[in-house]
XYZ file of C-alpha atoms in Angstrom:
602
model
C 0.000 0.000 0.000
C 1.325 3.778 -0.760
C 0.212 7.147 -0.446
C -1.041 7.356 -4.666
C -3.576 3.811 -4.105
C -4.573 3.545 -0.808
C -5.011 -0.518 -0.152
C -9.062 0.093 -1.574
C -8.275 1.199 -4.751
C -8.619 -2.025 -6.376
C -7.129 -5.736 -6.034
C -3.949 -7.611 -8.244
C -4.802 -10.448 -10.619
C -3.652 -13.304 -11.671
C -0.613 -12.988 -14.074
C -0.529 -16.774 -15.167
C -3.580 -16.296 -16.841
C -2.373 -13.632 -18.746
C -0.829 -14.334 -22.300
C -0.853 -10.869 -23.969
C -0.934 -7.168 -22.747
C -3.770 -6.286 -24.253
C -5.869 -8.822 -22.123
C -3.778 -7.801 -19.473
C -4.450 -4.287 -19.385
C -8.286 -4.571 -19.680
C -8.334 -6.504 -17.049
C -6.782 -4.307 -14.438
C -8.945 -2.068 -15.444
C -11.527 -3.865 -14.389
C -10.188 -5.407 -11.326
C -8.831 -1.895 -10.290
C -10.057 1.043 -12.081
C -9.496 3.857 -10.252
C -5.890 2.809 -9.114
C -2.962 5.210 -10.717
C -1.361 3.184 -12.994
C 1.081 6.648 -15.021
C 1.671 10.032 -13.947
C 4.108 12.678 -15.167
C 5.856 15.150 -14.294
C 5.669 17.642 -17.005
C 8.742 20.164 -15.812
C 10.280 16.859 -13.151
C 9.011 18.677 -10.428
C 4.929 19.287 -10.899
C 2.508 16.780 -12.513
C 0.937 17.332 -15.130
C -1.166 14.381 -16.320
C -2.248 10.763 -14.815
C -3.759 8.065 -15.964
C -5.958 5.292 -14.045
C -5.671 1.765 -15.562
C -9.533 2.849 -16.187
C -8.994 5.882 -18.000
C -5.579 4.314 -20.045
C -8.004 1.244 -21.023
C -10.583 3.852 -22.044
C -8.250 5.990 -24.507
C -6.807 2.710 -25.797
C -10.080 1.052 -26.872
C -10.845 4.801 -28.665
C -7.380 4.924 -30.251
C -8.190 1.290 -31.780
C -11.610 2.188 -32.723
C -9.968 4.901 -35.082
C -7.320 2.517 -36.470
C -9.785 0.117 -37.341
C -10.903 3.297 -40.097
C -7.449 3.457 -41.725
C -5.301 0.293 -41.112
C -6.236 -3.501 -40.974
C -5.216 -5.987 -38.431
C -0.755 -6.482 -38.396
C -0.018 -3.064 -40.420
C 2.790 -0.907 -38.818
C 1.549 2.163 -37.090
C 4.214 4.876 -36.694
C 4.260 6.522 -33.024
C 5.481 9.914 -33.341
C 5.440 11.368 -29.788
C 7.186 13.606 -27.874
C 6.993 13.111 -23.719
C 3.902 12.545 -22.053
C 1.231 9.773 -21.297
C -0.390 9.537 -24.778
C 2.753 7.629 -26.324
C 1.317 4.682 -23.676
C -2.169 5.016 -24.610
C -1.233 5.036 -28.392
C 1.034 2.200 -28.210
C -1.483 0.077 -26.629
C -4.348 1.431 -29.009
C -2.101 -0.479 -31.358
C -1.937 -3.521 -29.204
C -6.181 -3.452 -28.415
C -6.195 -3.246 -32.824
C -3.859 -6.271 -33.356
C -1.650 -3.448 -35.010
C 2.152 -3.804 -35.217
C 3.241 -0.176 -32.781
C 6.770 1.431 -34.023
C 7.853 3.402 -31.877
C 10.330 6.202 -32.364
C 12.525 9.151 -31.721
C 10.774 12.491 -32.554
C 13.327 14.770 -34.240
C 14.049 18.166 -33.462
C 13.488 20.865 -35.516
C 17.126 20.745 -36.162
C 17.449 17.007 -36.577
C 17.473 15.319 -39.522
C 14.707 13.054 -40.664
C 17.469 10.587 -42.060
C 17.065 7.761 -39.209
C 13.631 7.856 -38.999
C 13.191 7.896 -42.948
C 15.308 4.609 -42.791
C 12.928 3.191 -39.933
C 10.198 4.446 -42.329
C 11.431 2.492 -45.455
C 11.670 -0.466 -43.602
C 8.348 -0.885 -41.308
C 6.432 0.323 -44.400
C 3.607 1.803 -42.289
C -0.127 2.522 -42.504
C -0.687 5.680 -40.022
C 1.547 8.124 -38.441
C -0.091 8.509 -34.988
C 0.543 11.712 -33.055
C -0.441 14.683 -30.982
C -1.715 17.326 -32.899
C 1.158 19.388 -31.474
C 3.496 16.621 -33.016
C 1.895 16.445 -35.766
C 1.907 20.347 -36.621
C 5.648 20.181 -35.954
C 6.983 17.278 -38.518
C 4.155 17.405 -41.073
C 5.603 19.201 -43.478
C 8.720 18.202 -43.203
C 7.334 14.829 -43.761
C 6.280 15.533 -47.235
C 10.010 14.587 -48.694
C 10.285 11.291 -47.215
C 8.496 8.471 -49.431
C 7.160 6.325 -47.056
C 6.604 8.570 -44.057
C 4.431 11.247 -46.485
C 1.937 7.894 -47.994
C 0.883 7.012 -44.231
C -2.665 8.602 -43.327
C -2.110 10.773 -40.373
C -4.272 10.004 -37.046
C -4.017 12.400 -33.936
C -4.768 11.296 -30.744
C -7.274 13.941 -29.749
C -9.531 12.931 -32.575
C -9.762 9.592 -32.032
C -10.232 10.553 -27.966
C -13.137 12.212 -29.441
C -14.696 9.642 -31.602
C -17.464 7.426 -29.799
C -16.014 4.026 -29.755
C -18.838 2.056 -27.286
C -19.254 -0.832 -29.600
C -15.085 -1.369 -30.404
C -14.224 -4.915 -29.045
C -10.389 -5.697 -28.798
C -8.895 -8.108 -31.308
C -8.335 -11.597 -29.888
C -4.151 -11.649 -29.590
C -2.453 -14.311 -30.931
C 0.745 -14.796 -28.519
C 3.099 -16.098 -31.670
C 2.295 -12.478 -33.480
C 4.048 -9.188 -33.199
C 3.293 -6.937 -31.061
C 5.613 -3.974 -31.579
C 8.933 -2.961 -33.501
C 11.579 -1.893 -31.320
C 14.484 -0.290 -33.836
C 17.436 -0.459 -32.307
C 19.480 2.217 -31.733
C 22.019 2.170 -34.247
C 25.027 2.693 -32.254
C 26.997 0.140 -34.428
C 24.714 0.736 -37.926
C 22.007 1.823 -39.219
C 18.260 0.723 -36.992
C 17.234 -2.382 -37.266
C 13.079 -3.132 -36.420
C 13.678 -5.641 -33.790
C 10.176 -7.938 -33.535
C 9.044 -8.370 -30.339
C 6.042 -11.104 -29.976
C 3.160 -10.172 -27.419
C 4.467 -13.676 -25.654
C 7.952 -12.439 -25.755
C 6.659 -9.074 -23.401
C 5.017 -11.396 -21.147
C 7.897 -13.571 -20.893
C 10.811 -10.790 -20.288
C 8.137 -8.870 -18.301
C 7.559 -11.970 -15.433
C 11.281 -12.325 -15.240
C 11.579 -8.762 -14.274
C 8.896 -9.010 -11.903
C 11.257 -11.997 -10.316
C 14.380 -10.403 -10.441
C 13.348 -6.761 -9.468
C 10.945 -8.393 -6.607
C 8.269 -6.058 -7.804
C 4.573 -6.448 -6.175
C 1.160 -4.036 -6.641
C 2.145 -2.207 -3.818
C 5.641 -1.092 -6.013
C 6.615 2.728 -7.099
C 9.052 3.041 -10.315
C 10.575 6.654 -10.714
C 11.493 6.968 -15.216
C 12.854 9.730 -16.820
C 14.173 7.284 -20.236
C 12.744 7.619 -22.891
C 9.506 5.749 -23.800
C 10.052 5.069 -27.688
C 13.323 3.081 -26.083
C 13.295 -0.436 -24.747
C 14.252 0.260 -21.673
C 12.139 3.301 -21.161
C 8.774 1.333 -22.715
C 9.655 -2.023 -21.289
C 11.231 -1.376 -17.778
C 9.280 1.994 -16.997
C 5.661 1.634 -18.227
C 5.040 -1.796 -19.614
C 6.749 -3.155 -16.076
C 4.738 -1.140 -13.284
C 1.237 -1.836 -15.755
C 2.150 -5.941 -15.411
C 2.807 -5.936 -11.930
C -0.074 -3.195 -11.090
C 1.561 -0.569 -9.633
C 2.115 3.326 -10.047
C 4.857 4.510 -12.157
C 6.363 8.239 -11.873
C 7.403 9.805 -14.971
C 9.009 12.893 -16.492
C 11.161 14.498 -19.624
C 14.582 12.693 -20.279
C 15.871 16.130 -20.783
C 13.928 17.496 -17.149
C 16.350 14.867 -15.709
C 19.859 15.240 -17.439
C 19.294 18.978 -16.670
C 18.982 18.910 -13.575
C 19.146 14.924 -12.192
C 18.278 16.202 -8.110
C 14.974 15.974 -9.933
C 14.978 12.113 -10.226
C 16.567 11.694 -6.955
C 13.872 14.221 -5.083
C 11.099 12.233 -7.190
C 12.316 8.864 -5.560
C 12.252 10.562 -2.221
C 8.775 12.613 -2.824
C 6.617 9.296 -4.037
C 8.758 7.098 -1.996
C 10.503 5.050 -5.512
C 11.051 1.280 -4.896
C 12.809 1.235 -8.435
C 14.672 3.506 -10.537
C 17.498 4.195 -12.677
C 19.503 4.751 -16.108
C 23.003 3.940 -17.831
C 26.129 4.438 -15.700
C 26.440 8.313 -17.069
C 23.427 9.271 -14.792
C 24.975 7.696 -11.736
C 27.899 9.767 -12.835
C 26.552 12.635 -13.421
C 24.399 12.628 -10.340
C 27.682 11.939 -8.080
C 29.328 14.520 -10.046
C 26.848 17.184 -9.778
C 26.051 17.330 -5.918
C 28.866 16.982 -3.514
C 28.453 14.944 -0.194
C 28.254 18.711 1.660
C 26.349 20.032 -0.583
C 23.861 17.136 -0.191
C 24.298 17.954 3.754
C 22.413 21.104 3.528
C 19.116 19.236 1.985
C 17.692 17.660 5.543
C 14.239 16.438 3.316
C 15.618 14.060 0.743
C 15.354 10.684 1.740
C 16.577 7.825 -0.487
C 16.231 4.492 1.896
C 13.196 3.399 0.006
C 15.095 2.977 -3.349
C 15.853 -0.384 -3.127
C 16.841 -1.065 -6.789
C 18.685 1.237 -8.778
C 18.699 -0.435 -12.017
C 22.414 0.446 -14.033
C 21.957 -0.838 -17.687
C 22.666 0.085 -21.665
C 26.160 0.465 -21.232
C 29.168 -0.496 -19.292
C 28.816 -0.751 -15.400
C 31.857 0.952 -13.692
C 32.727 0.249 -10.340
C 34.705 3.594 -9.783
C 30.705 5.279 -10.565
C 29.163 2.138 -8.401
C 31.275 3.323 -5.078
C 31.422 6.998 -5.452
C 27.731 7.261 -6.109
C 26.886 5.133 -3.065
C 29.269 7.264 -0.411
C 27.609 10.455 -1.920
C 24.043 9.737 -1.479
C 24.689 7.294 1.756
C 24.032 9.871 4.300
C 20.516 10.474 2.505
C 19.530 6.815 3.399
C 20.891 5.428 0.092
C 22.234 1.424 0.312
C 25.168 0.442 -1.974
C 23.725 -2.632 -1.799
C 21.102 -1.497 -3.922
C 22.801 -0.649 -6.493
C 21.709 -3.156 -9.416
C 23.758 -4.160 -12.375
C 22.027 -5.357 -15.406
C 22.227 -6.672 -19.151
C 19.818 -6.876 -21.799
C 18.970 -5.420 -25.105
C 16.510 -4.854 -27.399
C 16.601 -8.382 -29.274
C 16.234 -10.267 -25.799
C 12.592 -7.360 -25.621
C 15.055 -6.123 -22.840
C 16.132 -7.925 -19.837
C 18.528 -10.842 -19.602
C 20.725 -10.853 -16.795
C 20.361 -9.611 -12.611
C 21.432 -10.178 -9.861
C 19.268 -12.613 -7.721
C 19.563 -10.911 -4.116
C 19.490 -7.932 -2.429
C 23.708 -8.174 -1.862
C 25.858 -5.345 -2.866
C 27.047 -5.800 -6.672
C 30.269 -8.117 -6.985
C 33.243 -6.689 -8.949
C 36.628 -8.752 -10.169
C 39.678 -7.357 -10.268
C 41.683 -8.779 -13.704
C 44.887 -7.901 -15.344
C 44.208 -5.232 -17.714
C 46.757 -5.888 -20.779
C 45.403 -9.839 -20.174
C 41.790 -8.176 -20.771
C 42.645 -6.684 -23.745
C 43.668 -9.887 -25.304
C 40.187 -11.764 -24.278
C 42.049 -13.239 -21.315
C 40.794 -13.624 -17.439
C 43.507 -13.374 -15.126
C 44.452 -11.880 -11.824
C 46.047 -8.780 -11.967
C 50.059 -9.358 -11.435
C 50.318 -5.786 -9.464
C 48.217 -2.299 -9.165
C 49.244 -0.510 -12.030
C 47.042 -3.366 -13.758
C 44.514 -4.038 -12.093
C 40.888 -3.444 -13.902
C 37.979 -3.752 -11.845
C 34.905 -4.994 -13.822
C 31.334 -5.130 -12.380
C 28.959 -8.200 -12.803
C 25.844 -7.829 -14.253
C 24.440 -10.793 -12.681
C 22.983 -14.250 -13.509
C 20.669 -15.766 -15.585
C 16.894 -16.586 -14.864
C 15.048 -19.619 -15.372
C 14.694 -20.622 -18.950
C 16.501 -18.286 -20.318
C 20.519 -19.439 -21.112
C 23.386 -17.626 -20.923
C 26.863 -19.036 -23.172
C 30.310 -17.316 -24.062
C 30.808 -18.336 -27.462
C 34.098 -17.899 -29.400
C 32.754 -15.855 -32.515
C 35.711 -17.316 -35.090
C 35.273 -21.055 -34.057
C 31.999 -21.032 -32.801
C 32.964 -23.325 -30.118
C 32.258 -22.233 -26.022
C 35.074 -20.740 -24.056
C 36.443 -21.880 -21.006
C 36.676 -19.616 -18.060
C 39.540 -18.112 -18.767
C 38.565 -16.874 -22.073
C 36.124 -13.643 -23.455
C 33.797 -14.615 -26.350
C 30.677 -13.592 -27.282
C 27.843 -13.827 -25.339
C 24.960 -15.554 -26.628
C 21.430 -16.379 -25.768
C 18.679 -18.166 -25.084
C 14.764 -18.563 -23.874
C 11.265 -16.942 -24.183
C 12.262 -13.200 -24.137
C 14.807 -13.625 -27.443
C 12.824 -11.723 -29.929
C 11.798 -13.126 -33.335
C 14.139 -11.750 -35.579
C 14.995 -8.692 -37.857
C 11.829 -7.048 -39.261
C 12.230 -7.598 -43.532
C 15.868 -9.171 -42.889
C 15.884 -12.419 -43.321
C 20.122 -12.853 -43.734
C 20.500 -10.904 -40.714
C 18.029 -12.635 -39.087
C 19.655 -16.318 -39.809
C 22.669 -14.581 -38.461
C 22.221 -13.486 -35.004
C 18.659 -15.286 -33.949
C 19.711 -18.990 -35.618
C 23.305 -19.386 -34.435
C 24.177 -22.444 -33.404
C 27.441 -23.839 -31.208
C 29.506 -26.177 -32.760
C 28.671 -29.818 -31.801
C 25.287 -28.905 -30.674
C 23.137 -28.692 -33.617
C 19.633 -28.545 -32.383
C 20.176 -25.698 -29.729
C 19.272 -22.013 -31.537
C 21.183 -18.585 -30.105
C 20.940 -15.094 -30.311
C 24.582 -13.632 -31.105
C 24.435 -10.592 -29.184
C 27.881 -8.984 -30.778
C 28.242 -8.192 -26.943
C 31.437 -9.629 -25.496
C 31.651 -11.134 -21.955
C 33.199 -14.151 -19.671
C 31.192 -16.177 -16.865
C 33.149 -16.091 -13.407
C 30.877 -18.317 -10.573
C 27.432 -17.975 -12.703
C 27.728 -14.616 -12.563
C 27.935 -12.612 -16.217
C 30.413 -10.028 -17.023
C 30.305 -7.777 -20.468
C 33.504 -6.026 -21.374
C 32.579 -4.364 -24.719
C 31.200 -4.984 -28.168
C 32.883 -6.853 -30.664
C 32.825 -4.479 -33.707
C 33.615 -1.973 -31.914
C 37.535 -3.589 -30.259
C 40.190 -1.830 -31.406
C 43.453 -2.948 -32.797
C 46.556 -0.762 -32.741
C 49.758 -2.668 -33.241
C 48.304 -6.498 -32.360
C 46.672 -5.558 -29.373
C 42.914 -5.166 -28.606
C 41.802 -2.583 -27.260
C 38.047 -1.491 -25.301
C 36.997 2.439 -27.046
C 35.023 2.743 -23.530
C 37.963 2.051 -21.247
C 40.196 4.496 -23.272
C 37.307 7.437 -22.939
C 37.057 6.603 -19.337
C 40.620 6.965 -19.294
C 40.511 10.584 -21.264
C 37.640 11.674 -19.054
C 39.011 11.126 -15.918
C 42.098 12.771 -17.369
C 41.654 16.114 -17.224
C 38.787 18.450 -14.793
C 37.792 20.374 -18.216
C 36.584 17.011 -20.546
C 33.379 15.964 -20.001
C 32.332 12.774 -17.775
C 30.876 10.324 -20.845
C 31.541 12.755 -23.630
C 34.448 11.069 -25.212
C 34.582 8.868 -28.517
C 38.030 6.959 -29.118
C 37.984 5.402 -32.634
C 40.844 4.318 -34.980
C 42.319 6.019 -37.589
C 44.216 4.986 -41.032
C 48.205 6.780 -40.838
C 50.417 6.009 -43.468
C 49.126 2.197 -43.465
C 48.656 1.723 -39.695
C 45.668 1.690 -37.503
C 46.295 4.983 -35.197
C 44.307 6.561 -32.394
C 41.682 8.934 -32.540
C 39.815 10.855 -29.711
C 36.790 12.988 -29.830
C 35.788 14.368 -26.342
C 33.284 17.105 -25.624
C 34.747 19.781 -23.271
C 32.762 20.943 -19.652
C 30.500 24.173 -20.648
C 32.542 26.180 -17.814
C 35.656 25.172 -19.246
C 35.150 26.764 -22.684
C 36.153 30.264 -21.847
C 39.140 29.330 -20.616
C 40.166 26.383 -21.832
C 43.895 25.305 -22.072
C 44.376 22.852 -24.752
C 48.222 21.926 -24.629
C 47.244 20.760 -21.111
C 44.030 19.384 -21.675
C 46.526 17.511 -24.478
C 49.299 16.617 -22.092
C 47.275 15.259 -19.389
C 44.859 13.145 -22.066
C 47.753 12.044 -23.627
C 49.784 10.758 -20.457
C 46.773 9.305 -18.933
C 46.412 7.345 -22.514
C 49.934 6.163 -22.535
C 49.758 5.301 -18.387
C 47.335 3.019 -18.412
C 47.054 1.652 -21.832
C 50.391 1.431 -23.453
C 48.891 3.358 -26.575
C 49.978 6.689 -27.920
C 47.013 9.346 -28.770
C 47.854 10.180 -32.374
C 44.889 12.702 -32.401
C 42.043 14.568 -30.057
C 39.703 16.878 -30.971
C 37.614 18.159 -28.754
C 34.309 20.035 -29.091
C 31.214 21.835 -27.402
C 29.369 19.684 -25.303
C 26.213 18.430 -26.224
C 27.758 17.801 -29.869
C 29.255 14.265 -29.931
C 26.973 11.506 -31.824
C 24.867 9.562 -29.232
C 22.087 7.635 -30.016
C 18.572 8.797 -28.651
C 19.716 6.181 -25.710
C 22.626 7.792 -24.542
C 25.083 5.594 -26.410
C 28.201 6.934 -27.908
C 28.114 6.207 -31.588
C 31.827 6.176 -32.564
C 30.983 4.473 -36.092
C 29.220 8.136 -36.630
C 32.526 10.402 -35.144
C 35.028 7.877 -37.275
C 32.817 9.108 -40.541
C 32.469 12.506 -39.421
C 36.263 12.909 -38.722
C 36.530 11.256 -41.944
C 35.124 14.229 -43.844
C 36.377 16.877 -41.605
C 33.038 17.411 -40.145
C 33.888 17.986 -36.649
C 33.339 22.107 -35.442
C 36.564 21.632 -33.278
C 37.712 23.708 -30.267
C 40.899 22.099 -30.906
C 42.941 19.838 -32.787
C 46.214 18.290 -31.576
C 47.697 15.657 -33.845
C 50.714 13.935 -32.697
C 52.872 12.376 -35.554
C 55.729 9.795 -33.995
C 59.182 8.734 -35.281
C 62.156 6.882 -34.195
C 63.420 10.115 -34.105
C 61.210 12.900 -33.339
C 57.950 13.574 -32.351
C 56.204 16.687 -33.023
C 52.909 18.129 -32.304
C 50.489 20.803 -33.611
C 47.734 21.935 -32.078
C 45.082 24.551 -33.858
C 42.502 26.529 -32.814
């Protein structure tokens, strides 16, 4: 019981009965209409909508009622929405019309439409659903892109309008689609991942399990909702289990995150949470005095603080948990995850309440795919488990060359198994043979997803260490692009925490490195580049044997990410290809046997 659904607002049901969300949804409203299933927070400090699950179930049935008019039953519907809670009620009008939802990033004015014309050209879809402040915003720009400009346009208001008393939901076959989740193209261009209705259910009961979630739960979101982790883990989660989930702007919370951490406190947040970055930036932003001042925010009920979509560090895991300690905050909540979109989104947890388990290896053995014990300090790497495996769903470190399993000692790929791996690539059929058929050698009738993720299993317990096309290889050795921009970061006071992008580079026939690293916005007017270049390049050489051939570095806000938060350093290689970077700075460093000199411009 909690303060937004007192104990008689309604009673649970019985989730083994449940085979689709659609059913599942309908019923809660029935069983508990009046209990708060959304609310937002428009500015991450007031609210500005909420939805019952009687008032959701209501706009979805009138949503589907209007689809009926211009789609039929599997056509793609195009989700166009900026934040708020009628992306939910639009995604699950889809779901009540046996319509395939694609969801996906609104550009700004100032974006390009490229991605989403891509996304377009593959789904193919019927209707462009929208807000009519949406839709005023991207129609006409719409009009140049093939597929996006033959879609009939549907906004939500009208169809909240339209009676829909006689609309009966379409009976949901598990095996069918339910949604396209495109990924997010940090390695390539989006691919439209299909996710079944009985994959949701599947990855959504394992949640339930690992996060021990119950009606009487609170989730605090600020992701984004056209994401998998934002639709999946923030909205689709709290509506299985029955309980209330608190939501606001991703950009209300990277602006200022005490707005997250103050939501938590206000509606007393069971679960919440974000890639490592946030932790970072949270511990970054607020000092432990600071944070002594505030005597009202009160953290102890945040018992799982979810860390997922990229690389776990433990240096973020400790100093986040001695800054917000005295504010009731448990390291041993801290909770270290892996999934992605092609598993519908969680694969891997830990299974108790304990404080998250790190390793300590030796780094230059890491960089050659080996697991060993570091030989002294100057090499040790700690790296941060993202937990186990749940029931039915397998977990195997694959080498990718021989296709064979690695022994303990070894990093491979990481590939897997069970009810939540999605079907396949939407119109991809090679790709799709790829990465959802693989198989391990000797052990034909088994079928893997290859996750291009790469990993090592230490006591049951799962460990990712980067992604496979995106190693590095300077002079025979691998190297990890997120370890060297952790490196750069940490480097200098004046380079932004997460803002970094280290990539290879072609010099006179030999791989080379490159680094692109946003600057601090108080830095800029007094920045220092030959010592922003010293330090970088000393911390580079320290700690990873490897000499920084270039860094550029750049306003903050303007490296590639992907709508996730993911550095896309496929994107920076291209753009530093054709010069395309508005630089702050440029030092290139070009080594001899017998000299070295270095340039740097303005």
């Amino acid at each position: 019981m909690n303060a937004l659904n007192p104990a008689h607002k309604g009673r649970d049901i019985d989730l083994s009965a449940v085979n689709d969300f659609a059913t599942l949804l309908a019923r809660r409203a029935q069983a508990s209409p009046e209990r708060v299933s959304l609310l937002f927070l428009g500015d991450g400090e007031t609210e500005t909508e909420r939805e019952t699950f009687a008032s959701l179930d209501e706009k979805a049935g009138a949503i589907a009622a209007s689809l009926r008019k211009k789609a039929a039953v599997g056509d793609r519907i195009l989700l166009l929405f900026g934040p708020g809670l009628d992306f939910v009620s639009a995604f699950f009008g889809c779901l009540y019309a046996g319509m395939v939802a694609v969801p996906v990033h609104l550009p700004r004015r100032n974006q390009s439409l490229d991605k989403l014309e891509v996304i377009a050209t593959n789904a193919h879809p019927t209707v462009l659903l929208a807000t009519t402040v949406t839709a005023q915003a991207v129609t006409d720009r719409l009009r140049d892109c093939d597929y996006l400009s033959r879609a009939a346009l549907l906004c939500v208001e009208d169809a909240y309008a339209a009676p829909a008393a006689d609309f009966v939901r379409h009976d949901v076959d598990p095996a069918s689609i339910a949604f396209l989740q495109y990924t997010s193209g940090s390695t390539g261009d989006p691919k439209g991942v299909m996710v079944s209705h009985a994959n949701l259910i599947a990855n959504e009961r394992v949640i339930r399990q690992a996060f021990l979630h119950s009606h009487d739960s609170v989730l605090v979101g600020w992701l984004p909702l056209f994401h998998d982790m934002g639709l999946m883990g923030n909205v689709l989660q709290p509506i299985f289990s029955g309980f209330t989930s608190v939501l606001m702007p991703p950009a209300a919370a990277i602006q200022k995150p005490m707005r997250v951490l103050r939501a938590v406190s206000t509606y007393r947040g069971n679960t919440c949470g974000g890639p490592n970055f946030f932790f970072d930036l949270c511990a970054s932003k607020y000092s432990v005095d600071e944070l002594a001042r505030d005597g009202t925010l009160d953290l102890s009920c945040w018992t799982r603080a979810f860390s997922g979509s990229e690389p776990v560090r433990h240096e973020t895991v400790v100093r986040f948990s001695e800054t917000f300690a005295p504010h009731g905050f448990r390291r041993a909540a801290l909770y270290p995850c892996y999934g992605l979109a092609e598993t519908t989104l969680f694969a891997s947890g830990n299974a108790t309440f304990d404080a998250a388990l790190s390793i300590d290896l030796d780094r230059t053995q890491l960089e050659q795919h080996r697991v060993c014990e570091p030989v002294g300090e100057a090499l040790r790497a700690a790296v941060v488990s993202c937990g186990t495996g749940w029931p039915g769903h397998d977990i195997v470190i694959v080498d990718p060359a021989t296709l064979e399993t690695c022994g303990a000692d070894r990093i491979g790929e990481i590939w897997l198994s069970g009810p939540s791996v999605a079907l396949g690539y939407w119109r991809n059929e090679a790709l799709t043979a790829f990465a959802f058929h693989a198989a391990i050698a000797g052990r034909p009738g088994a079928r893997y997803l290859r996750t291009g993720d790469l990993g090592f299993m230490c006591d049951g317990e799962l460990y990712v260490t980067g992604r496979l096309k995106e190693i590095l290889i300077i002079r025979g050795r691998n190297h990890y692009p997120q370890d060297i921009e952790v490196t750069a970061g940490d480097a200098h006071p004046a380079l932004r925490q997460g803002g970094g992008a280290a990539f290879s580079i072609e010099v006179d026939g030999a791989e080379q490195l490159c680094l692109v690293h946003e600057v601090e916005r108080e830095s800029l007017r007094r920045l220092n580049r030959p010592e922003i270049l010293r330090a970088v390049r000393a911390a580079v050489a320290g700690r990873h044997d490897l000499q920084l051939t270039e860094l550029i570095l750049i306003r903050p806000g303007e490296l590639p990410k992907t709508t996730s938060g993911k550095t896309r350093r496929r994107a920076c290689r291209e753009i530093h290809a054709a010069h395309g970077f508005q630089a702050l700075g440029v030092a290139v460093d070009t080594v001899s046997e017998d000299a070295r000199s270095t340039a740097l411009a303005d």
